[in-house]
Amino acid sequence: MADKKWQEFGYPARLEERLPDDVVRCHLSPRNCRIRPGQHGFCMVRANRDGRLVSLNYGRSVHATEETIETEAVFHYEPGARILSMGNIGCMLNCDYCHNWKTSQARYVEDKDVFYYTPQEVVDIAKRHDIGVISWTYNDPVVWHEFVVETAALAKEAGIVNLYKSAFFISEKAIDELIPVIDIFSISIKSIDPKYYRKITKGWLEPVLDGTEQVYRAGKHVEVSTLMVTDLSDNEKTAHDIGAFVLDRLGPEVPTHYVRFHPDYKMTDTIRTPVDRLEAARQVGLGMGLRHVYLGNVYDTDSTSTRCHNCQELQITRYGLNAEILAVSADGTCTKCGADANIRRIPGGSTRPATVPALPASGSFDTATFDWYGDVRALHVQVRNDSADVRRVYHRRTHLGAKEAPWAVLELQPQESYRFIAAKSELDERGVAVAIPPGCTSSLHQVFDRAHFPTTAADSGSLNADVTPLPLFETRG
Ligand code: SF4
């Protein structure tokens, strides 16, 4: 039996209702679980200890990870921005196709996968690495409510933007607590079909739609994404119904993403979403009057780029999880026609790591390399400095031709562990190289589709124990 010490500590929970006989009710998600002493709620990370509601996952996390804002299906807020992604344990839903089931379903989480953070430590990591956005993501931030609210408030005081990526099955009262501290909501609406929600997610639809409208009306930056599941929701009716919701209850400027699915968790007897169905869905959305409709988890298509809704100027190009701003001014308008590009900018833009043209001649390094293959076009690189001194790790993209990219510099404090994403950024790219100095160690983790947190290292024997089946197959045609 794997160790589960992470469950032992209970942090006082918000949104508690005390009932007779030491029973409590949790009002964090619409389930409103009624929990008897010694029991836990549906999410398995909120429990009744001695008649009080507690959070079992406060400060318990997967490894903090530097990514880009595009990994969160956010295309209209400082494109290309570096973010610090924070995921946790548990979920208020149990979707049959969950891409992060190893962490969202608490029964699978073992102590070896859990990292411990305080709110101040999270903010300090972001500041130390000059990252302007913290993203609450992966499994789902709803069930991490206390830690998110407290940390996001600290981050906001430090001038850091907070992004909330969620399936948003959450109560109105909990949203009221998020609104003062969260700037961006990237909301995954699975379908507009109530039966789909009950059957596939084990939740229900109405609170998701109401909550999305609530944050939009509060003036927050909102983007909507829908996973188009093969033969289930990858049809034009889904695209139309999602588009109608965005147009009726939000606004035409809200970016809408139709996202490619891969088989996973309990839904393995199927195939990836055929790209032509995604392209057809996008045309439905554009035809209805949505200004910005994108495809997700799809490469080599113009359907991930941004064009001005007024003059059609190409404003932003994207390749995978990378973005390049071409024609958007610092105030979020089109540089060609001056129209509002519906893009929010961070004053001063997004920082980039320092680079050097070559590794220091005086240093000795172990070099780890990884080549992109099949649908694996992103990698989490985890590095740790076990020495007593500051160390510098270097990393860069490798290419199929003679092109030599500069080395990005990552400075690690003594005993610091850091994780960052490297994602394929152009067609002729071969992969990634990481140069590790003495006293440091590294592990590589293959990322399959965005917002996926892999728990298994690439060299540990199994390709990806948390992605099933192996991700090399394509569509049936
Ligand atoms: S967060 Fe939702 S699922 Fe978890 S205990 Fe509270 S009401 Fe139940």
Short mmCIF file of C-alpha atoms and ligand atoms in Angstrom, two decimals:
data_model
loop_
_atom_site.label_atom_id
_atom_site.label_comp_id
_atom_site.label_asym_id
_atom_site.label_seq_id
_atom_site.Cartn_x
_atom_site.Cartn_y
_atom_site.Cartn_z
CA MET A 1 0.00 0.00 0.00
CA ALA A 2 1.52 3.35 -1.06
CA ASP A 3 2.17 6.03 1.57
CA LYS A 4 -0.56 8.65 1.90
CA LYS A 5 0.80 10.84 4.66
CA TRP A 6 -0.26 13.90 2.66
CA GLN A 7 -3.83 13.31 3.88
CA GLU A 8 -2.98 13.55 7.57
CA PHE A 9 -3.04 17.32 8.05
CA GLY A 10 -6.43 19.10 8.07
CA TYR A 11 -6.55 22.86 7.46
CA PRO A 12 -9.68 24.79 8.56
CA ALA A 13 -11.97 25.01 5.53
CA ARG A 14 -14.06 27.92 4.31
CA LEU A 15 -17.68 27.59 3.27
CA GLU A 16 -18.50 25.23 6.10
CA GLU A 17 -22.00 24.74 7.54
CA ARG A 18 -22.21 22.98 10.89
CA LEU A 19 -25.18 20.65 11.33
CA PRO A 20 -26.47 18.68 14.35
CA ASP A 21 -24.55 15.61 15.56
CA ASP A 22 -21.18 16.97 14.41
CA VAL A 23 -22.17 16.65 10.75
CA VAL A 24 -20.88 19.35 8.38
CA ARG A 25 -21.94 20.52 4.94
CA CYS A 26 -19.43 21.84 2.40
CA HIS A 27 -20.63 24.71 0.21
CA LEU A 28 -17.55 24.93 -2.01
CA SER A 29 -18.98 23.13 -5.02
CA PRO A 30 -22.62 22.65 -6.02
CA ARG A 31 -22.55 19.13 -4.57
CA ASN A 32 -22.95 20.63 -1.08
CA CYS A 33 -21.67 17.36 0.38
CA ARG A 34 -23.08 16.43 3.78
CA ILE A 35 -20.17 14.83 5.62
CA ARG A 36 -20.35 12.79 8.82
CA PRO A 37 -17.44 12.73 11.34
CA GLY A 38 -14.47 10.80 9.98
CA GLN A 39 -15.82 10.86 6.40
CA HIS A 40 -14.82 12.92 3.36
CA GLY A 41 -16.68 14.54 0.48
CA PHE A 42 -16.93 13.41 -3.15
CA CYS A 43 -13.60 15.12 -3.97
CA MET A 44 -11.82 13.12 -1.21
CA VAL A 45 -9.81 16.18 -0.16
CA ARG A 46 -12.33 17.81 2.20
CA ALA A 47 -13.26 15.92 5.34
CA ASN A 48 -15.05 16.08 8.65
CA ARG A 49 -12.54 15.97 11.52
CA ASP A 50 -14.18 16.17 14.96
CA GLY A 51 -17.21 17.97 13.63
CA ARG A 52 -15.33 20.58 11.57
CA LEU A 53 -14.79 20.79 7.83
CA VAL A 54 -11.11 20.65 6.89
CA SER A 55 -9.08 20.81 3.70
CA LEU A 56 -6.70 17.84 3.31
CA ASN A 57 -4.73 19.30 0.40
CA TYR A 58 -3.85 22.77 1.75
CA GLY A 59 -0.34 23.50 0.43
CA ARG A 60 -0.07 19.99 -1.05
CA SER A 61 0.77 20.25 -4.69
CA VAL A 62 2.38 18.77 -7.72
CA HIS A 63 5.70 20.42 -8.54
CA ALA A 64 5.38 24.13 -9.34
CA THR A 65 6.09 24.42 -13.07
CA GLU A 66 7.03 27.29 -15.34
CA GLU A 67 4.95 27.15 -18.54
CA THR A 68 3.55 29.63 -21.07
CA ILE A 69 0.10 31.18 -20.83
CA GLU A 70 -0.92 29.30 -24.00
CA THR A 71 -0.85 26.01 -22.03
CA GLU A 72 -3.93 27.30 -20.20
CA ALA A 73 -6.06 28.03 -23.28
CA VAL A 74 -5.50 31.75 -22.70
CA PHE A 75 -4.68 33.46 -26.01
CA HIS A 76 -5.80 37.02 -25.30
CA TYR A 77 -3.84 38.00 -22.18
CA GLU A 78 -0.18 38.87 -22.72
CA PRO A 79 0.50 36.20 -25.39
CA GLY A 80 3.68 34.23 -24.73
CA ALA A 81 3.78 35.21 -21.04
CA ARG A 82 5.67 32.93 -18.70
CA ILE A 83 3.44 31.54 -15.97
CA LEU A 84 3.97 29.52 -12.81
CA SER A 85 1.52 26.60 -12.90
CA MET A 86 0.30 25.23 -9.59
CA GLY A 87 -1.74 22.04 -9.43
CA ASN A 88 -2.96 20.09 -6.45
CA ILE A 89 -4.88 16.95 -5.51
CA GLY A 90 -8.52 15.95 -5.99
CA CYS A 91 -11.48 17.14 -8.04
CA MET A 92 -15.18 17.85 -7.62
CA LEU A 93 -15.81 16.03 -10.92
CA ASN A 94 -14.75 12.63 -12.23
CA CYS A 95 -14.69 12.94 -16.03
CA ASP A 96 -14.36 9.65 -17.88
CA TYR A 97 -11.57 11.07 -20.07
CA CYS A 98 -9.62 13.06 -17.45
CA HIS A 99 -6.11 13.92 -18.71
CA ASN A 100 -4.84 14.45 -15.18
CA TRP A 101 -6.51 11.52 -13.44
CA LYS A 102 -3.32 10.56 -11.60
CA THR A 103 -3.71 13.74 -9.51
CA SER A 104 -7.38 14.64 -9.86
CA GLN A 105 -8.51 11.33 -8.39
CA ALA A 106 -7.04 11.52 -4.89
CA ARG A 107 -6.94 7.76 -4.36
CA TYR A 108 -4.10 7.47 -6.92
CA VAL A 109 -1.89 10.16 -5.31
CA GLU A 110 1.12 8.89 -3.39
CA ASP A 111 3.48 10.83 -1.14
CA LYS A 112 6.25 10.65 -3.75
CA ASP A 113 4.16 12.82 -6.08
CA VAL A 114 3.38 15.51 -3.50
CA PHE A 115 5.33 18.73 -2.94
CA TYR A 116 4.67 21.08 -0.04
CA TYR A 117 4.40 24.85 -0.43
CA THR A 118 3.35 27.80 1.70
CA PRO A 119 1.62 30.78 0.07
CA GLN A 120 4.75 32.89 0.56
CA GLU A 121 6.96 30.21 -1.04
CA VAL A 122 4.79 30.19 -4.18
CA VAL A 123 5.00 33.97 -4.51
CA ASP A 124 8.75 33.86 -3.84
CA ILE A 125 9.31 31.31 -6.63
CA ALA A 126 7.44 33.51 -9.10
CA LYS A 127 9.38 36.60 -8.04
CA ARG A 128 12.76 34.86 -7.99
CA HIS A 129 12.27 33.67 -11.58
CA ASP A 130 10.67 36.92 -12.78
CA ILE A 131 7.32 35.30 -13.64
CA GLY A 132 4.35 37.66 -13.82
CA VAL A 133 1.43 35.20 -13.75
CA ILE A 134 0.51 32.39 -11.36
CA SER A 135 -1.85 29.83 -12.88
CA TRP A 136 -4.11 27.71 -10.65
CA THR A 137 -4.55 24.69 -12.88
CA TYR A 138 -4.18 20.97 -13.77
CA ASN A 139 -6.52 18.72 -11.71
CA ASP A 140 -8.77 21.63 -10.73
CA PRO A 141 -8.20 24.61 -8.44
CA VAL A 142 -11.75 24.58 -7.02
CA VAL A 143 -10.86 21.92 -4.44
CA TRP A 144 -7.79 23.93 -3.34
CA HIS A 145 -9.90 26.93 -2.44
CA GLU A 146 -8.31 28.06 0.82
CA PHE A 147 -4.76 27.83 -0.53
CA VAL A 148 -5.71 29.56 -3.79
CA VAL A 149 -7.53 32.46 -2.11
CA GLU A 150 -4.75 33.08 0.42
CA THR A 151 -1.87 32.74 -2.05
CA ALA A 152 -3.56 34.70 -4.83
CA ALA A 153 -4.10 37.59 -2.41
CA LEU A 154 -0.38 37.60 -1.51
CA ALA A 155 0.56 37.38 -5.18
CA LYS A 156 -1.73 40.25 -6.09
CA GLU A 157 -0.07 42.41 -3.43
CA ALA A 158 3.26 41.58 -5.11
CA GLY A 159 1.93 42.73 -8.50
CA ILE A 160 1.47 39.22 -9.90
CA VAL A 161 -1.53 38.32 -12.10
CA ASN A 162 -3.64 35.28 -11.09
CA LEU A 163 -5.08 32.88 -13.67
CA TYR A 164 -7.73 30.28 -12.77
CA LYS A 165 -8.09 27.33 -15.18
CA SER A 166 -11.03 25.22 -14.18
CA ALA A 167 -14.05 23.13 -15.09
CA PHE A 168 -15.77 25.66 -12.81
CA PHE A 169 -18.22 23.36 -11.07
CA ILE A 170 -18.19 25.76 -8.12
CA SER A 171 -20.67 27.55 -5.90
CA GLU A 172 -21.65 31.19 -6.27
CA LYS A 173 -20.34 31.94 -2.76
CA ALA A 174 -16.93 30.51 -3.59
CA ILE A 175 -16.78 32.60 -6.77
CA ASP A 176 -17.51 35.68 -4.66
CA GLU A 177 -14.31 34.89 -2.76
CA LEU A 178 -12.29 34.46 -5.96
CA ILE A 179 -13.38 37.62 -7.74
CA PRO A 180 -11.25 40.03 -5.65
CA VAL A 181 -8.03 38.08 -6.31
CA ILE A 182 -8.32 36.33 -9.71
CA ASP A 183 -7.73 38.28 -12.94
CA ILE A 184 -8.17 35.62 -15.65
CA PHE A 185 -10.65 32.74 -15.83
CA SER A 186 -10.02 30.01 -18.42
CA ILE A 187 -13.15 27.89 -18.14
CA SER A 188 -13.62 24.44 -19.60
CA ILE A 189 -17.26 23.96 -20.54
CA LYS A 190 -17.54 20.33 -21.54
CA SER A 191 -20.83 20.52 -23.39
CA ILE A 192 -24.18 22.34 -23.32
CA ASP A 193 -26.00 19.02 -22.97
CA PRO A 194 -27.17 18.39 -19.36
CA LYS A 195 -27.21 14.62 -19.98
CA TYR A 196 -23.57 14.72 -21.10
CA TYR A 197 -22.58 16.47 -17.87
CA ARG A 198 -24.36 13.94 -15.65
CA LYS A 199 -23.04 10.92 -17.52
CA ILE A 200 -19.47 11.89 -18.46
CA THR A 201 -18.40 14.37 -15.75
CA LYS A 202 -20.63 13.26 -12.81
CA GLY A 203 -21.51 16.92 -12.30
CA TRP A 204 -24.23 19.10 -13.76
CA LEU A 205 -24.29 21.92 -16.27
CA GLU A 206 -26.20 24.90 -14.88
CA PRO A 207 -23.72 26.02 -12.17
CA VAL A 208 -20.90 25.98 -14.73
CA LEU A 209 -22.76 28.31 -17.08
CA ASP A 210 -24.01 30.55 -14.26
CA GLY A 211 -20.51 30.79 -12.76
CA THR A 212 -18.95 31.66 -16.11
CA GLU A 213 -21.45 34.47 -16.56
CA GLN A 214 -20.83 35.64 -12.98
CA VAL A 215 -17.09 36.19 -13.52
CA TYR A 216 -17.67 37.74 -16.96
CA ARG A 217 -20.15 40.24 -15.49
CA ALA A 218 -17.58 41.01 -12.77
CA GLY A 219 -15.30 42.31 -15.55
CA LYS A 220 -12.78 39.48 -15.46
CA HIS A 221 -10.87 38.29 -18.51
CA VAL A 222 -12.68 35.11 -19.60
CA GLU A 223 -11.82 32.50 -22.23
CA VAL A 224 -13.91 29.38 -22.87
CA SER A 225 -12.67 26.02 -24.07
CA THR A 226 -14.44 22.80 -24.97
CA LEU A 227 -12.83 19.38 -25.30
CA MET A 228 -14.23 17.89 -28.49
CA VAL A 229 -14.39 14.20 -27.62
CA THR A 230 -14.32 11.86 -30.60
CA ASP A 231 -17.79 10.69 -31.66
CA LEU A 232 -19.26 12.18 -28.50
CA SER A 233 -18.97 15.94 -28.65
CA ASP A 234 -16.78 16.64 -31.71
CA ASN A 235 -19.77 17.70 -33.78
CA GLU A 236 -21.14 20.91 -35.20
CA LYS A 237 -24.08 20.91 -32.76
CA THR A 238 -21.69 21.13 -29.79
CA ALA A 239 -19.77 23.91 -31.55
CA HIS A 240 -23.03 25.74 -32.22
CA ASP A 241 -24.40 25.35 -28.69
CA ILE A 242 -21.15 26.53 -27.08
CA GLY A 243 -21.06 29.47 -29.50
CA ALA A 244 -24.67 30.35 -28.67
CA PHE A 245 -23.88 30.37 -24.95
CA VAL A 246 -20.87 32.65 -25.46
CA LEU A 247 -22.88 35.03 -27.66
CA ASP A 248 -26.04 35.04 -25.52
CA ARG A 249 -24.57 35.25 -22.03
CA LEU A 250 -21.02 36.57 -22.50
CA GLY A 251 -19.91 38.52 -25.57
CA PRO A 252 -18.60 37.98 -29.12
CA GLU A 253 -15.11 39.08 -28.07
CA VAL A 254 -14.67 36.15 -25.63
CA PRO A 255 -12.04 33.79 -27.13
CA THR A 256 -13.49 30.33 -27.68
CA HIS A 257 -11.31 27.24 -28.03
CA TYR A 258 -12.32 23.87 -29.53
CA VAL A 259 -9.78 21.44 -28.15
CA ARG A 260 -8.49 18.15 -29.49
CA PHE A 261 -9.03 15.13 -27.24
CA HIS A 262 -6.76 12.13 -26.69
CA PRO A 263 -7.95 8.81 -25.22
CA ASP A 264 -7.19 8.59 -21.51
CA TYR A 265 -8.35 7.29 -18.11
CA LYS A 266 -11.60 5.35 -18.59
CA MET A 267 -12.08 6.42 -22.19
CA THR A 268 -9.39 4.53 -24.06
CA ASP A 269 -11.36 2.61 -26.66
CA THR A 270 -11.42 5.49 -29.09
CA ILE A 271 -9.17 7.77 -31.16
CA ARG A 272 -7.89 11.35 -31.15
CA THR A 273 -10.37 13.89 -32.46
CA PRO A 274 -10.04 14.09 -36.25
CA VAL A 275 -8.70 17.55 -37.11
CA ASP A 276 -11.21 18.09 -39.90
CA ARG A 277 -14.02 17.92 -37.36
CA LEU A 278 -12.28 20.55 -35.25
CA GLU A 279 -11.82 22.80 -38.26
CA ALA A 280 -15.53 22.38 -39.08
CA ALA A 281 -16.43 23.29 -35.49
CA ARG A 282 -14.31 26.44 -35.77
CA GLN A 283 -16.13 27.49 -38.93
CA VAL A 284 -19.45 27.08 -37.11
CA GLY A 285 -18.29 29.40 -34.33
CA LEU A 286 -16.92 32.01 -36.74
CA GLY A 287 -20.08 31.81 -38.84
CA MET A 288 -22.19 32.60 -35.76
CA GLY A 289 -20.30 35.83 -35.10
CA LEU A 290 -17.66 34.82 -32.54
CA ARG A 291 -14.62 37.03 -33.15
CA HIS A 292 -11.88 34.71 -31.93
CA VAL A 293 -12.21 30.95 -32.37
CA TYR A 294 -9.18 28.68 -31.93
CA LEU A 295 -8.23 25.05 -32.07
CA GLY A 296 -6.28 23.50 -29.19
CA ASN A 297 -3.74 20.65 -29.17
CA VAL A 298 -3.35 21.05 -32.93
CA TYR A 299 -0.14 22.01 -34.73
CA ASP A 300 0.63 23.29 -38.21
CA THR A 301 -2.62 25.17 -38.73
CA ASP A 302 -3.56 28.83 -39.05
CA SER A 303 -6.49 28.10 -36.72
CA THR A 304 -4.31 28.88 -33.69
CA SER A 305 -3.28 32.33 -34.95
CA THR A 306 -4.99 35.62 -34.11
CA ARG A 307 -6.22 37.99 -36.78
CA CYS A 308 -7.73 41.42 -36.22
CA HIS A 309 -11.51 41.04 -36.18
CA ASN A 310 -11.75 44.37 -37.98
CA CYS A 311 -9.04 44.41 -40.69
CA GLN A 312 -7.89 40.74 -40.65
CA GLU A 313 -4.25 41.71 -40.03
CA LEU A 314 -2.23 38.78 -38.65
CA GLN A 315 -1.64 39.90 -35.06
CA ILE A 316 -0.21 36.84 -33.30
CA THR A 317 1.26 33.62 -34.67
CA ARG A 318 1.36 30.50 -32.53
CA TYR A 319 3.12 27.20 -32.84
CA GLY A 320 2.04 24.76 -30.19
CA LEU A 321 2.48 26.47 -26.84
CA ASN A 322 4.57 29.34 -28.21
CA ALA A 323 3.33 32.73 -29.38
CA GLU A 324 4.82 35.68 -31.21
CA ILE A 325 3.12 39.07 -31.14
CA LEU A 326 3.28 40.72 -34.58
CA ALA A 327 0.70 43.50 -34.65
CA VAL A 328 -0.76 44.29 -31.23
CA SER A 329 0.25 47.48 -29.46
CA ALA A 330 1.02 47.80 -25.75
CA ASP A 331 -2.51 49.07 -25.13
CA GLY A 332 -4.09 46.02 -26.81
CA THR A 333 -5.09 47.60 -30.12
CA CYS A 334 -4.33 46.52 -33.69
CA THR A 335 -1.19 48.27 -34.95
CA LYS A 336 -2.64 48.39 -38.46
CA CYS A 337 -6.20 49.71 -38.03
CA GLY A 338 -6.32 50.74 -34.36
CA ALA A 339 -9.31 48.53 -33.49
CA ASP A 340 -9.53 46.97 -30.04
CA ALA A 341 -7.77 43.60 -30.40
CA ASN A 342 -9.57 42.25 -27.31
CA ILE A 343 -6.14 41.47 -25.88
CA ARG A 344 -5.10 42.50 -22.40
CA ARG A 345 -1.43 43.32 -21.94
CA ILE A 346 0.75 43.26 -18.84
CA PRO A 347 2.50 46.64 -18.50
CA GLY A 348 6.08 46.14 -19.57
CA GLY A 349 5.20 42.85 -21.29
CA SER A 350 6.49 39.43 -20.34
CA THR A 351 10.07 38.75 -19.27
CA ARG A 352 12.35 36.29 -21.08
CA PRO A 353 15.24 34.32 -19.55
CA ALA A 354 18.77 35.58 -20.20
CA THR A 355 20.65 33.69 -22.93
CA VAL A 356 24.29 33.03 -23.81
CA PRO A 357 25.61 31.94 -27.23
CA ALA A 358 27.70 29.06 -25.81
CA LEU A 359 28.22 27.11 -22.61
CA PRO A 360 30.93 28.54 -20.32
CA ALA A 361 34.26 27.02 -21.42
CA SER A 362 35.35 26.75 -17.79
CA GLY A 363 32.40 24.56 -16.74
CA SER A 364 31.82 20.82 -16.97
CA PHE A 365 28.31 19.67 -17.73
CA ASP A 366 26.27 16.52 -18.17
CA THR A 367 23.98 17.05 -21.13
CA ALA A 368 20.53 15.47 -21.33
CA THR A 369 18.75 15.54 -24.68
CA PHE A 370 15.25 14.71 -25.84
CA ASP A 371 13.93 14.52 -29.41
CA TRP A 372 10.30 15.29 -30.26
CA TYR A 373 8.41 12.31 -31.68
CA GLY A 374 4.84 11.45 -32.60
CA ASP A 375 2.46 13.69 -30.70
CA VAL A 376 4.96 14.35 -27.91
CA ARG A 377 6.03 17.92 -28.60
CA ALA A 378 6.47 19.28 -25.10
CA LEU A 379 8.54 18.30 -22.11
CA HIS A 380 8.72 19.17 -18.43
CA VAL A 381 12.34 19.46 -17.34
CA GLN A 382 12.84 19.12 -13.58
CA VAL A 383 16.20 20.16 -12.18
CA ARG A 384 17.51 20.23 -8.65
CA ASN A 385 20.55 21.91 -7.10
CA ASP A 386 21.80 19.66 -4.30
CA SER A 387 24.95 21.71 -3.73
CA ALA A 388 25.54 24.45 -1.17
CA ASP A 389 26.21 27.06 -3.88
CA VAL A 390 24.19 28.84 -6.54
CA ARG A 391 24.37 26.83 -9.77
CA ARG A 392 23.49 27.64 -13.38
CA VAL A 393 21.62 25.17 -15.58
CA TYR A 394 21.49 25.86 -19.34
CA HIS A 395 18.92 24.68 -21.85
CA ARG A 396 18.13 25.21 -25.51
CA ARG A 397 16.23 23.85 -28.50
CA THR A 398 18.09 21.63 -30.98
CA HIS A 399 17.42 21.68 -34.72
CA LEU A 400 17.41 19.30 -37.66
CA GLY A 401 19.70 21.58 -39.71
CA ALA A 402 22.80 23.58 -38.82
CA LYS A 403 20.91 26.17 -36.75
CA GLU A 404 22.38 26.70 -33.26
CA ALA A 405 20.04 28.25 -30.72
CA PRO A 406 21.43 30.23 -27.78
CA TRP A 407 21.40 28.67 -24.30
CA ALA A 408 18.82 29.97 -21.82
CA VAL A 409 20.22 30.46 -18.31
CA LEU A 410 18.41 29.15 -15.24
CA GLU A 411 19.91 30.09 -11.89
CA LEU A 412 19.17 27.73 -9.01
CA GLN A 413 19.61 28.56 -5.35
CA PRO A 414 21.17 25.91 -3.05
CA GLN A 415 18.70 23.03 -2.55
CA GLU A 416 16.25 24.53 -5.05
CA SER A 417 14.13 22.26 -7.24
CA TYR A 418 12.66 23.83 -10.38
CA ARG A 419 10.51 22.54 -13.20
CA PHE A 420 9.83 24.18 -16.56
CA ILE A 421 8.22 23.33 -19.87
CA ALA A 422 9.99 23.24 -23.21
CA ALA A 423 7.58 23.03 -26.14
CA LYS A 424 8.33 22.59 -29.83
CA SER A 425 8.31 26.04 -31.35
CA GLU A 426 8.99 25.51 -35.05
CA LEU A 427 8.78 22.88 -37.75
CA ASP A 428 12.51 22.13 -38.10
CA GLU A 429 13.13 21.74 -34.40
CA ARG A 430 14.57 18.42 -33.27
CA GLY A 431 14.14 18.64 -29.49
CA VAL A 432 15.70 19.97 -26.30
CA ALA A 433 19.14 19.87 -24.69
CA VAL A 434 19.77 20.57 -21.00
CA ALA A 435 23.28 21.14 -19.60
CA ILE A 436 23.52 20.17 -15.94
CA PRO A 437 26.45 21.39 -13.80
CA PRO A 438 28.06 19.30 -11.04
CA GLY A 439 25.91 19.06 -7.92
CA CYS A 440 22.65 19.19 -9.88
CA THR A 441 20.30 16.47 -11.12
CA SER A 442 17.56 16.42 -13.73
CA SER A 443 14.59 14.38 -14.93
CA LEU A 444 12.53 14.72 -18.10
CA HIS A 445 8.75 14.25 -18.23
CA GLN A 446 6.87 13.97 -21.51
CA VAL A 447 3.86 16.27 -21.81
CA PHE A 448 1.01 15.04 -23.95
CA ASP A 449 -1.40 17.86 -24.84
CA ARG A 450 -1.62 21.06 -22.87
CA ALA A 451 -2.46 21.47 -19.17
CA HIS A 452 -1.21 17.93 -18.59
CA PHE A 453 0.98 17.32 -15.57
CA PRO A 454 3.01 14.13 -16.10
CA THR A 455 3.96 12.33 -12.90
CA THR A 456 6.25 9.77 -14.56
CA ALA A 457 9.78 10.51 -15.74
CA ALA A 458 10.62 9.61 -19.35
CA ASP A 459 13.50 7.32 -18.37
CA SER A 460 11.65 5.43 -15.65
CA GLY A 461 10.73 2.53 -17.90
CA SER A 462 7.19 3.32 -18.94
CA LEU A 463 6.57 5.88 -21.64
CA ASN A 464 3.91 7.65 -19.67
CA ALA A 465 2.15 5.77 -16.93
CA ASP A 466 -0.39 8.55 -16.65
CA VAL A 467 -1.30 8.67 -20.32
CA THR A 468 -3.16 5.69 -21.66
CA PRO A 469 -2.91 4.29 -24.20
CA LEU A 470 0.51 5.16 -25.66
CA PRO A 471 0.18 8.42 -27.52
CA LEU A 472 1.60 7.51 -30.89
CA PHE A 473 -1.53 6.53 -32.73
CA GLU A 474 -3.32 8.91 -35.04
CA THR A 475 -6.92 9.07 -36.17
CA ARG A 476 -8.67 6.24 -38.00
CA GLY A 477 -9.09 8.57 -40.94
S1 SF4 B 1 -15.67 20.61 -2.73
FE1 SF4 B 1 -17.58 19.78 -3.57
S2 SF4 B 1 -17.14 17.59 -3.73
FE2 SF4 B 1 -15.63 18.41 -2.27
S3 SF4 B 1 -16.57 18.18 -0.26
FE3 SF4 B 1 -17.08 20.25 -0.99
S4 SF4 B 1 -19.08 20.02 -1.95
FE4 SF4 B 1 -18.22 17.94 -1.78
#
